[in-house]
Coordinates of C-alpha atoms and ligand atoms in Angstrom, one line a residue:
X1266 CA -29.7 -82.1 -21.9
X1267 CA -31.3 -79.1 -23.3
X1268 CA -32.7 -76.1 -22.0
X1269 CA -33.9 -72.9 -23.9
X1270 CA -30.9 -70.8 -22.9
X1271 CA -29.7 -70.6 -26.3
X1272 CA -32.0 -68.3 -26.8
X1273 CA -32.4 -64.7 -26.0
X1274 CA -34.5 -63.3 -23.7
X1275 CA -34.8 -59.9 -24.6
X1276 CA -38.2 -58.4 -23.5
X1277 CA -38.4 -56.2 -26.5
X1278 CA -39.9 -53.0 -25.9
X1279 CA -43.6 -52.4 -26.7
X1280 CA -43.2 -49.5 -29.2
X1281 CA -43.9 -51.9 -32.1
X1282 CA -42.1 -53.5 -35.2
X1283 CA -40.1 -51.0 -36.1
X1284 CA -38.4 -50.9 -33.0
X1285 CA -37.9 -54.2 -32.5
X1286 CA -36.2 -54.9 -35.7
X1287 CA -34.2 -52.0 -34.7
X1288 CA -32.7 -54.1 -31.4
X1289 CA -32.7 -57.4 -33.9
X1290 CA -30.7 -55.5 -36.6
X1291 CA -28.1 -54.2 -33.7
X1292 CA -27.7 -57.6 -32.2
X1293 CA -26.9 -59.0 -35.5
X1294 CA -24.5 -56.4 -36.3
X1295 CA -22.7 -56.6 -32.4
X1296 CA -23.1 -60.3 -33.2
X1297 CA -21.1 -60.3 -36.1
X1298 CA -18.4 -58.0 -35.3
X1299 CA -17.3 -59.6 -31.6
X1300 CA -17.3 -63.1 -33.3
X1301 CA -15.1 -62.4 -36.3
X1302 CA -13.0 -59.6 -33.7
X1303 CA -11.9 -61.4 -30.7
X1304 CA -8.9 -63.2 -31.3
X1305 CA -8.9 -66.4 -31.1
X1306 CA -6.4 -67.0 -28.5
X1307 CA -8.4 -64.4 -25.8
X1308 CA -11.2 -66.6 -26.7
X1309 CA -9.4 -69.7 -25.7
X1310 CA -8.7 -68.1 -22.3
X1311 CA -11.9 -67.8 -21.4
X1312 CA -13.4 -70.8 -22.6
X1313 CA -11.0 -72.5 -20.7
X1314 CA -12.0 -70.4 -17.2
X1315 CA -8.2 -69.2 -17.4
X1316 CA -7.6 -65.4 -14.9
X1317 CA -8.0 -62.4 -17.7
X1318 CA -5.5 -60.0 -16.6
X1319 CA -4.6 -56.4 -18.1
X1320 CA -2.9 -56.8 -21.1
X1321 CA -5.7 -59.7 -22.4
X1322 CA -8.5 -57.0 -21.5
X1323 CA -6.8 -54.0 -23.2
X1324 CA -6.2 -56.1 -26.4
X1325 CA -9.8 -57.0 -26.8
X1326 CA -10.6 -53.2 -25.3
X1327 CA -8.3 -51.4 -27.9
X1328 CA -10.3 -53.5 -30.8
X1329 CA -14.1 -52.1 -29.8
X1330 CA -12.0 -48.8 -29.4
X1331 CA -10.8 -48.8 -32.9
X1332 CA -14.9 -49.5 -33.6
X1333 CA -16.2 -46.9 -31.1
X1334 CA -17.7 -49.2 -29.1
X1335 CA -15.0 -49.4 -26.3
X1336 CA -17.5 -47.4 -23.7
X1337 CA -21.3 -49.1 -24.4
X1338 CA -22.5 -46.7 -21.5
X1339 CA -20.9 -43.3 -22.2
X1340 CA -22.4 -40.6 -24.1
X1341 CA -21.1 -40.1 -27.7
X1342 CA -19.9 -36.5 -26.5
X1343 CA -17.1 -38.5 -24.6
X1344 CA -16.4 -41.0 -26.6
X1345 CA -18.9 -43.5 -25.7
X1346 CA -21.3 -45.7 -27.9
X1347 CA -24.3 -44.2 -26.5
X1348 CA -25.9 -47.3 -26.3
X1349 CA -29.2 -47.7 -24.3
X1350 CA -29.3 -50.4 -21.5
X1351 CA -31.2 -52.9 -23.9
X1352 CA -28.2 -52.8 -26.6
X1353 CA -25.8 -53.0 -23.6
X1354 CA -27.3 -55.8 -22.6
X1355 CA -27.5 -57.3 -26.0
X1356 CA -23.8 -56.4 -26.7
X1357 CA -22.8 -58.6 -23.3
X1358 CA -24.8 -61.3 -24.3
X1359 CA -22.8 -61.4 -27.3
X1360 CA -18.9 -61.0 -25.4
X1361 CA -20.7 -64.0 -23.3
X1362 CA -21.4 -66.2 -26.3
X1363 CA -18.4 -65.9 -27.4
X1364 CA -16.4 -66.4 -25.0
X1365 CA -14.5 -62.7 -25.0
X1366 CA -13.7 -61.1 -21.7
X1367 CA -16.0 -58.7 -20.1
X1368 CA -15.4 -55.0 -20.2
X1369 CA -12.9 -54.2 -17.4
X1370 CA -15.2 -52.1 -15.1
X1371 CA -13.3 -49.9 -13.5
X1372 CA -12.5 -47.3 -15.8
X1373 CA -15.5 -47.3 -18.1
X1374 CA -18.0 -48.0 -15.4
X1375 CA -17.3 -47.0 -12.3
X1376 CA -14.4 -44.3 -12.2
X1377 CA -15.2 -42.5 -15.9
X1378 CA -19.5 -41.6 -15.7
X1379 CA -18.1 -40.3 -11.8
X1380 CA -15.5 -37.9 -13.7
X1381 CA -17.8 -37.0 -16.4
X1382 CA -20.8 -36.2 -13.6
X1383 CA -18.6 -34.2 -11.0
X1384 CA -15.1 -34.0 -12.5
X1385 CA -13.5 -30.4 -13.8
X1386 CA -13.5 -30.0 -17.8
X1387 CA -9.6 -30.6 -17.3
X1388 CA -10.2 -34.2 -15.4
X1389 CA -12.9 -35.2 -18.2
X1390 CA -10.4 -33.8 -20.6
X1391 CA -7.4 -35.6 -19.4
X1392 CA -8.9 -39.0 -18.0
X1393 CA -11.4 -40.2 -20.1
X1394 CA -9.9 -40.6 -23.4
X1395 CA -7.0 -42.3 -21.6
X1396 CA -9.8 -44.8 -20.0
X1397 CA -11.2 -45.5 -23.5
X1398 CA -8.0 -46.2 -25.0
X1399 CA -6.7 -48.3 -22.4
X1400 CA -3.6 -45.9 -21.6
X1401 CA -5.4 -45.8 -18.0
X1402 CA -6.1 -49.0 -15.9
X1403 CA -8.1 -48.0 -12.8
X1404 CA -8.4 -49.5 -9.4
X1405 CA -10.8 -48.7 -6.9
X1406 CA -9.4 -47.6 -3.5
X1407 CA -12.6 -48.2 -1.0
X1408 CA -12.5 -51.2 1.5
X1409 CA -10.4 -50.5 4.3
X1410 CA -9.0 -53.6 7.1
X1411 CA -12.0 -52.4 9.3
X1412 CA -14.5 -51.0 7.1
X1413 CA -16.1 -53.1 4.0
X1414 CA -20.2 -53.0 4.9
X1415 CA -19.4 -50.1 6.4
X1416 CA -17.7 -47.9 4.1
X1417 CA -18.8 -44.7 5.5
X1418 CA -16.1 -45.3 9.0
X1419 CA -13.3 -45.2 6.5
X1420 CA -10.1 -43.8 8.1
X1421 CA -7.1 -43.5 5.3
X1422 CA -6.7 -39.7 5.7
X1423 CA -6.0 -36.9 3.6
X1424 CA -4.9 -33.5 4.9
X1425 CA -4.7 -30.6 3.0
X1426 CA -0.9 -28.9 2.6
X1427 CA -1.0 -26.1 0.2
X1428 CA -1.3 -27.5 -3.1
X1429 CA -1.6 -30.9 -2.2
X1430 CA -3.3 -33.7 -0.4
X1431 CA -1.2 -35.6 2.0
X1432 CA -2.5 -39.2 2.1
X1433 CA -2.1 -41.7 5.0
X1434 CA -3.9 -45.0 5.6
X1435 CA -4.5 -48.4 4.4
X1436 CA -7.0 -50.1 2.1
X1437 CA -6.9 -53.6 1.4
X1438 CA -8.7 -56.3 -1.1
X1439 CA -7.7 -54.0 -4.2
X1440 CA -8.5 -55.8 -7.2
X1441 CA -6.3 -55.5 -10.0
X1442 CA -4.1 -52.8 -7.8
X1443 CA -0.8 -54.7 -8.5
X1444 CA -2.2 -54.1 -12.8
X1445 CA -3.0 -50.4 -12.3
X1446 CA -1.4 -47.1 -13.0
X1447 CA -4.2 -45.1 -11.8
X1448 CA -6.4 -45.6 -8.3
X1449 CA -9.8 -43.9 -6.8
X1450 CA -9.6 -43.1 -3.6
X1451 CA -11.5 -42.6 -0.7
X1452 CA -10.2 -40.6 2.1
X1453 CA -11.2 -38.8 5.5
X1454 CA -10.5 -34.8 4.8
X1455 CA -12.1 -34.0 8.4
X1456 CA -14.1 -35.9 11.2
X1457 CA -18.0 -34.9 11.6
X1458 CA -20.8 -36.6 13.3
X1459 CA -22.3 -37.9 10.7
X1460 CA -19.5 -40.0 9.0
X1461 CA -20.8 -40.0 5.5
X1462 CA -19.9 -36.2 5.6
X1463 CA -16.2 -35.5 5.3
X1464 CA -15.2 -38.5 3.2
X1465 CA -13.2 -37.7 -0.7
X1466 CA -12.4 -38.7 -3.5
X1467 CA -9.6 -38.5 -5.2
X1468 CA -7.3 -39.5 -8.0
X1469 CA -4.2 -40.9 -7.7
X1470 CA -1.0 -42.2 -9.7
X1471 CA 0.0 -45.5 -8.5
X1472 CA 4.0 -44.6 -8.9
X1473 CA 3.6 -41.3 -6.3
X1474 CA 6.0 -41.9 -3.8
X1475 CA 5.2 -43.8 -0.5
X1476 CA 2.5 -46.0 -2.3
X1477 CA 3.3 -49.6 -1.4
X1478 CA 1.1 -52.4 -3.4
X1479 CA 1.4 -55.9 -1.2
X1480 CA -0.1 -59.3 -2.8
X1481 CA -3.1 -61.0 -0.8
X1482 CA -2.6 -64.9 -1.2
X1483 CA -5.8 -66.1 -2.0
X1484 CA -7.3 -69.7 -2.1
X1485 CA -7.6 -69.8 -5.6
X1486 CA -3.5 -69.1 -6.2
X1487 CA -4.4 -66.4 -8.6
X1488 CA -3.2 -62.9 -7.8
X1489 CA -6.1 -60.5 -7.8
X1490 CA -6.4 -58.7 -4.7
X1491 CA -3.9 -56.5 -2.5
X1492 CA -3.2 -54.1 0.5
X1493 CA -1.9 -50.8 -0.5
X1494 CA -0.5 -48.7 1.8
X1495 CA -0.2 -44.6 2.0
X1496 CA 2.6 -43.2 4.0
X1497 CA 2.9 -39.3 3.0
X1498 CA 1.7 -39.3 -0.4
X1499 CA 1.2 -36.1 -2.0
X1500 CA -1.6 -35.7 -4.2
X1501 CA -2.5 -32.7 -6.2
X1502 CA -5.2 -30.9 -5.0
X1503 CA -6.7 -30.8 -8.7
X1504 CA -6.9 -34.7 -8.0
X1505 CA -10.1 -34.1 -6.0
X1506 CA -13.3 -34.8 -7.8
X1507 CA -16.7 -32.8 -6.6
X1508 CA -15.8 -30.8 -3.2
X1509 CA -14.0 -31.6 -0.8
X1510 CA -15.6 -33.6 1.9
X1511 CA -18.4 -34.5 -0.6
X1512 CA -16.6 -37.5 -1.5
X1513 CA -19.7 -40.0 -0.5
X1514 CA -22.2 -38.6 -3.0
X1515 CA -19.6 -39.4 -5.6
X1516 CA -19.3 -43.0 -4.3
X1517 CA -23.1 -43.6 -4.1
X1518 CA -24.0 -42.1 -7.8
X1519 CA -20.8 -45.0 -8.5
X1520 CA -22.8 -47.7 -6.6
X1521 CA -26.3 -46.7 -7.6
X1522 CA -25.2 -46.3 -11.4
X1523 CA -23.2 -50.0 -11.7
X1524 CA -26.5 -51.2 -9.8
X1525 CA -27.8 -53.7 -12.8
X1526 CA -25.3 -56.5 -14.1
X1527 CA -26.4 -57.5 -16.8
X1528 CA -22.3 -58.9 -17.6
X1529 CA -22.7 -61.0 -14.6
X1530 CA -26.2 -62.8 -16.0
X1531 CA -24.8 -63.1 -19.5
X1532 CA -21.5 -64.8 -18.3
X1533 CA -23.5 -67.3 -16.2
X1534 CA -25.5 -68.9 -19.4
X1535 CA -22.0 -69.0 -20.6
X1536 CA -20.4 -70.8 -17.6
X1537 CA -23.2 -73.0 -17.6
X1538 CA -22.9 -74.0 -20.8
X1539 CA -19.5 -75.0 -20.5
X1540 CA -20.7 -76.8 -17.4
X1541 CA -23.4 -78.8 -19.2
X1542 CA -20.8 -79.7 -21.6
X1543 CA -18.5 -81.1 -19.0
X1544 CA -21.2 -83.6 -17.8
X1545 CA -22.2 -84.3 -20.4
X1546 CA -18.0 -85.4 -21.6
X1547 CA -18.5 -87.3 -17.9
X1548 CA -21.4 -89.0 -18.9
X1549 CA -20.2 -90.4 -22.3
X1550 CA -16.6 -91.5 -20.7
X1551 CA -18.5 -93.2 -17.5
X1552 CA -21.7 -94.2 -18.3
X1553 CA -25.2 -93.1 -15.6
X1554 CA -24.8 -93.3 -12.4
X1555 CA -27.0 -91.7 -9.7
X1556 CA -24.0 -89.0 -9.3
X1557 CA -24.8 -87.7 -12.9
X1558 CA -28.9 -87.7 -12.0
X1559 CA -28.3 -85.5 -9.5
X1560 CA -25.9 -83.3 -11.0
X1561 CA -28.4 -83.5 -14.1
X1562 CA -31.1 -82.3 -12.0
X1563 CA -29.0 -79.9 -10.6
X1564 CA -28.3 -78.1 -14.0
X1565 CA -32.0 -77.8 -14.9
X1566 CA -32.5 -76.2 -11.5
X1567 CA -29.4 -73.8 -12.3
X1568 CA -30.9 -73.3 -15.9
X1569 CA -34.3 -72.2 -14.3
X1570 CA -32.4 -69.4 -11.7
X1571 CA -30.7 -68.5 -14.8
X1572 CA -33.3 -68.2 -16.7
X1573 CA -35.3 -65.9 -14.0
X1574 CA -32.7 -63.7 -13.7
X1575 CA -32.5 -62.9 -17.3
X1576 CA -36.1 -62.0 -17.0
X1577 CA -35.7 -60.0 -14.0
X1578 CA -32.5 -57.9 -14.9
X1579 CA -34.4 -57.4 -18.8
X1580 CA -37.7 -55.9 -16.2
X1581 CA -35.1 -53.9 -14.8
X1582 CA -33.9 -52.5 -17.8
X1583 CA -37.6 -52.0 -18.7
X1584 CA -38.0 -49.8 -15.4
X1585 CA -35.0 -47.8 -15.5
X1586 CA -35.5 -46.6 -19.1
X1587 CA -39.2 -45.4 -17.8
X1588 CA -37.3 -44.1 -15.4
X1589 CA -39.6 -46.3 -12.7
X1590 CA -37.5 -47.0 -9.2
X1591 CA -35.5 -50.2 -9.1
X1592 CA -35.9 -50.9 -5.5
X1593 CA -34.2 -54.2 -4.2
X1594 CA -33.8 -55.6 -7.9
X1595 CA -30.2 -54.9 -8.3
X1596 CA -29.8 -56.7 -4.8
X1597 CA -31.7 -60.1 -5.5
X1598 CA -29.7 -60.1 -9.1
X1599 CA -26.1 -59.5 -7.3
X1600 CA -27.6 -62.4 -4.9
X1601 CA -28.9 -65.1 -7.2
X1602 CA -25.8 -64.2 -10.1
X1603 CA -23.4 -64.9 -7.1
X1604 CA -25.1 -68.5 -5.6
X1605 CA -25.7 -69.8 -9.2
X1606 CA -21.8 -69.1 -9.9
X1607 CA -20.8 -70.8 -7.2
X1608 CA -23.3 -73.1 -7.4
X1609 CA -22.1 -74.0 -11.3
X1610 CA -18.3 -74.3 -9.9
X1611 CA -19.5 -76.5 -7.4
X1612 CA -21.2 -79.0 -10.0
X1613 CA -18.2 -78.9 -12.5
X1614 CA -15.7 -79.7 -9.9
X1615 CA -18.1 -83.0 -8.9
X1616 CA -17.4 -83.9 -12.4
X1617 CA -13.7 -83.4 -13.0
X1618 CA -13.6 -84.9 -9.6
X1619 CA -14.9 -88.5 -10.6
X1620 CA -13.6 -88.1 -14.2
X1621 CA -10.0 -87.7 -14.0
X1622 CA -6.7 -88.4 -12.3
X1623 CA -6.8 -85.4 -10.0
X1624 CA -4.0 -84.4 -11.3
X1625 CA -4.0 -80.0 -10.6
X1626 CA -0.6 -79.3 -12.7
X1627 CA 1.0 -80.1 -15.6
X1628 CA 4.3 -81.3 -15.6
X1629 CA 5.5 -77.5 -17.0
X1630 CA 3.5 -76.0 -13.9
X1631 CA 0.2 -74.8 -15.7
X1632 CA -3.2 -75.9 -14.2
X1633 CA -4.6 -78.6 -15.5
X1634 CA -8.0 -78.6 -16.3
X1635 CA -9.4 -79.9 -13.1
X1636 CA -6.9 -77.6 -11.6
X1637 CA -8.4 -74.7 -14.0
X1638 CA -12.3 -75.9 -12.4
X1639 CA -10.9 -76.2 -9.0
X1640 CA -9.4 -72.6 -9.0
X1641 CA -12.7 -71.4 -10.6
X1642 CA -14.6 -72.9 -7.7
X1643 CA -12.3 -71.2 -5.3
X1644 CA -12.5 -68.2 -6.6
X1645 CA -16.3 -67.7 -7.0
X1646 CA -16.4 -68.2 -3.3
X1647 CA -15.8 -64.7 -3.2
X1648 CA -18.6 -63.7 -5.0
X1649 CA -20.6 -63.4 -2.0
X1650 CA -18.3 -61.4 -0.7
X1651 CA -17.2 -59.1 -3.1
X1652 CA -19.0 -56.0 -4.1
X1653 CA -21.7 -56.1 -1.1
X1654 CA -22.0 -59.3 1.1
X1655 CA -24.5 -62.2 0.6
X1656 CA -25.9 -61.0 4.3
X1657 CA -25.9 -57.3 3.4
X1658 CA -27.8 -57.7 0.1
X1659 CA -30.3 -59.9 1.9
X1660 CA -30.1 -57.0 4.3
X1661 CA -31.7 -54.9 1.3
X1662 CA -34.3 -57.4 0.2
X1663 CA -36.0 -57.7 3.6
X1664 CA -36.0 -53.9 4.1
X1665 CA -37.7 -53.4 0.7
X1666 CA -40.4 -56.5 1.2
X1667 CA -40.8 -56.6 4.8
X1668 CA -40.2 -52.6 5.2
X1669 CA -37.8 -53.6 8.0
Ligands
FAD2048 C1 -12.3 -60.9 -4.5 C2 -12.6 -59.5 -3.9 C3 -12.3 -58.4 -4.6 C4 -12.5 -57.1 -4.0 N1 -12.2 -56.0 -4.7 C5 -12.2 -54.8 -4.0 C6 -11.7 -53.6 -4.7 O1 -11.2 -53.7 -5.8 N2 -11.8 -52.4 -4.0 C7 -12.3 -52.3 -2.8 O2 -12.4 -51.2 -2.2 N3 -12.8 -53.4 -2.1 C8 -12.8 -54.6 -2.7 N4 -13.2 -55.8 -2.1 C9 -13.8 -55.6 -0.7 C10 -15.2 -55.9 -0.6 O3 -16.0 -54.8 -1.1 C11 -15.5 -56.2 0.9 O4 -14.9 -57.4 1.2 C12 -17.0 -56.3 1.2 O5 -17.6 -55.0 1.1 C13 -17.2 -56.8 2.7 O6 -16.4 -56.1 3.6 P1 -15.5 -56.8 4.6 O7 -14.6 -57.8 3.9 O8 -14.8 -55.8 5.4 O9 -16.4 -57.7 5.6 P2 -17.3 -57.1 6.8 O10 -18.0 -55.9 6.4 O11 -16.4 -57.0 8.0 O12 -18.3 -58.3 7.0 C14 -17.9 -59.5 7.8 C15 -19.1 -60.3 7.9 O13 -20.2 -59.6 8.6 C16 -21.3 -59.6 7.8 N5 -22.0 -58.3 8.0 C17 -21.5 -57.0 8.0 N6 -22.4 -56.1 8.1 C18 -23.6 -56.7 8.3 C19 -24.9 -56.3 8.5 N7 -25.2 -55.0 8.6 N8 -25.9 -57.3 8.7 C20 -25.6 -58.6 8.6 N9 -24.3 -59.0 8.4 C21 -23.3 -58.1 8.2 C22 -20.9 -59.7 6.4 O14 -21.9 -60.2 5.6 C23 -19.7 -60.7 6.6 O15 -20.2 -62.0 6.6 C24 -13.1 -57.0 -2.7 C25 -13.4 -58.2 -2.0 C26 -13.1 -59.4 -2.5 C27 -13.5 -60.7 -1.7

């Protein structure tokens, strides 16, 4: 089968030659340097669909560190790369190609630009070099057990006692909380009628007393999400970022910032390589059947969503460095990255399905690889879940079309 996603789809800007060869020189040069730096066994992991956890994202994170490319977004005042959104989107492509994890978003996109837009010189000064060099491993304290689409009727509380916050609630689905040291929260520091209004943000060590972390089993077997609990927990009032009661403009500038994911489209022409390659090890071992037609005719359709996307998230870029509004682009991306990923999980487990003994573990208690594609298609059922649902997205799209 082949496609023309080997290729890359950069819509290069208009400002002539020069400029161009500027983006081709600096995708040579990231191209170079993340295939001869990842080590080999990180690759393996990832090529195999394997769960990346902390210490196999800090390895690879401490190695752009040492190049100064740990932070692709940040400015070069704090560390960062100061890369435009084109070379960011260049540099993933490349992670994607070869098979190196994704940056771990957390800390360098979510929690850090918030602290270096409405922190205090002494947060910048203490957090963000501590995100860059991986001593820091954020997780984000949002979703609560009755408030996930609706973020703003948060409840966890925080009440001011002298010097510190005192912190009581709940949140739950807390990805990587189990991993990290360090968690964002969002709390309730008074009730007012509008309920965006008296939400906070604050930061918060993982080891302060009365924090409980509890494991969510999940479908998939892999442990990623959690329910952490407050009960008393006194946090520093110097741990509040912006004012107090504020807290919500901090989480939109989060959201509206991390709106493009340009690592989600660049992993899915990875994943569906690896797919394509599966069926195409299915075809050779079991000759055509109408199965692999299908699944054949499948992948092309796959290939063509992918390939849209690309175009759409590298229009996007186009628009927000003219500073032009994005409108619902960032939603349709979040939903067409999420169907195609499950919809890629859903073909390779079709294949592994007719082409082996179904056999899930090895005999020392490791997946095997069908049980590696059937906890990848288990997982990426979440996808349209996590990070906005499918139905509130689509929410977003008909609003901006329809002016609902
Ligand atoms: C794998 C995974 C990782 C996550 N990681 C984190 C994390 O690290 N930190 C964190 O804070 N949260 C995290 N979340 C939580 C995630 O953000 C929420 O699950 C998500 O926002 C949906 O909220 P909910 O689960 O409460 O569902 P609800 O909001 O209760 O939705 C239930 C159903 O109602 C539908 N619905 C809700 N509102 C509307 C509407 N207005 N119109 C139409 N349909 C609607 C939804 O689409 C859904 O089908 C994670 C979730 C998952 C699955």
């Amino acid at each position: 089968m082949s496609t023309q996603l080997n290729e890359h789809y950069l819509s290069l800007p208009s400002g002539g030659n020069a400029e161009q060869g500027k983006y081709l020189e600096f995708q040579r040069e990231v191209r170079q340097f993340v295939e001869q730096n990842c080590p080999e066994d990180i690759r393996e992991k990832v090529r195999n669909g394997e769960k990346v956890t902390r210490s196999v994202y800090s390895r690879w994170q401490k190695i752009l560190y040492k190049r100064g490319w740990a932070a692709p977004g940040w400015p070069q005042e704090h560390g960062g790369a100061g890369w435009d959104l084109r070379q960011r989107m260049i540099f993933e492509e490349a992670v994607a190609d070869f098979d190196c994890p994704p940056l771990y978003h957390h800390g360098l996109g979510h929690i850090g630009p918030v602290i270096m837009h409405f922190g205090t010189p002494a947060q910048k000064e203490k957090y963000l070099p501590r995100i860059l060099d991986t001593s820091d491993w954020w997780c984000q304290g949002y979703s609560e057990p009755n408030s996930g689409s609706d973020l703003a009727s948060l409840q966890t509380h925080a009440q001011r006692d002298g010097a510190h916050y005192v912190v009581n609630g709940q949140k739950i689905w807390t990805s990587h909380g189990h991993e990290a040291n360090v968690i964002y929260l969002l709390v309730r520091t008074s009730r007012e009628p509008k309920k965006q209004e008296g939400i906070s943000l604050l930061l918060v060590d993982m080891d302060t007393p009365g924090i409980t972390v509890k494991p969510i089993e999940t479908v998939d077997g892999w442990h990623h999400v959690n329910e952490v609990f407050f009960d008393d927990v006194q946090v520093p009032a110097e741990r509040l970022v912006g004012e107090e009661g504020k807290g919500w403009q901090c989480a939109k500038y989060l959201l509206e910032r991390e709106r493009l994911p340009p690592a989600s489209v660049a992993q899915l022409v990875r994943q569906w390589r690896r797919v394509s390659h599966l069926l195409w090890q299915g075809q050779q071992e079991n000759g055509n059947s109408h199965d692999y037609a299908a699944l054949n005719q499948q992948m092309f359709i796959l290939a063509a969503q992918i390939k849209g996307a690309r175009e759409m998230l590298a229009g996007a870029i186009d628009d927000m460095m003219q500073k032009k509004p994005l409108g619902a682009k960032p939603s349709a991306l979040k939903l067409r990255c999420s169907l195609v990923a499950q919809a890629l999980t859903e073909v390779a487990l079709r294949v592994v399905g007719t082409t082996s003994s179904q056999q899930f573990m090895t005999a020392e208690g490791g997946p095997t690889e069908t049980g590696l594609w059937l906890q990848n298609y288990l997982f990426t059922r979440s996808k349209t879940i996590a990070g906005g649902t499918t139905e509130v997205q689509r929410n977003v799209v008909a609003r901006e079309l329809l002016g609902a």
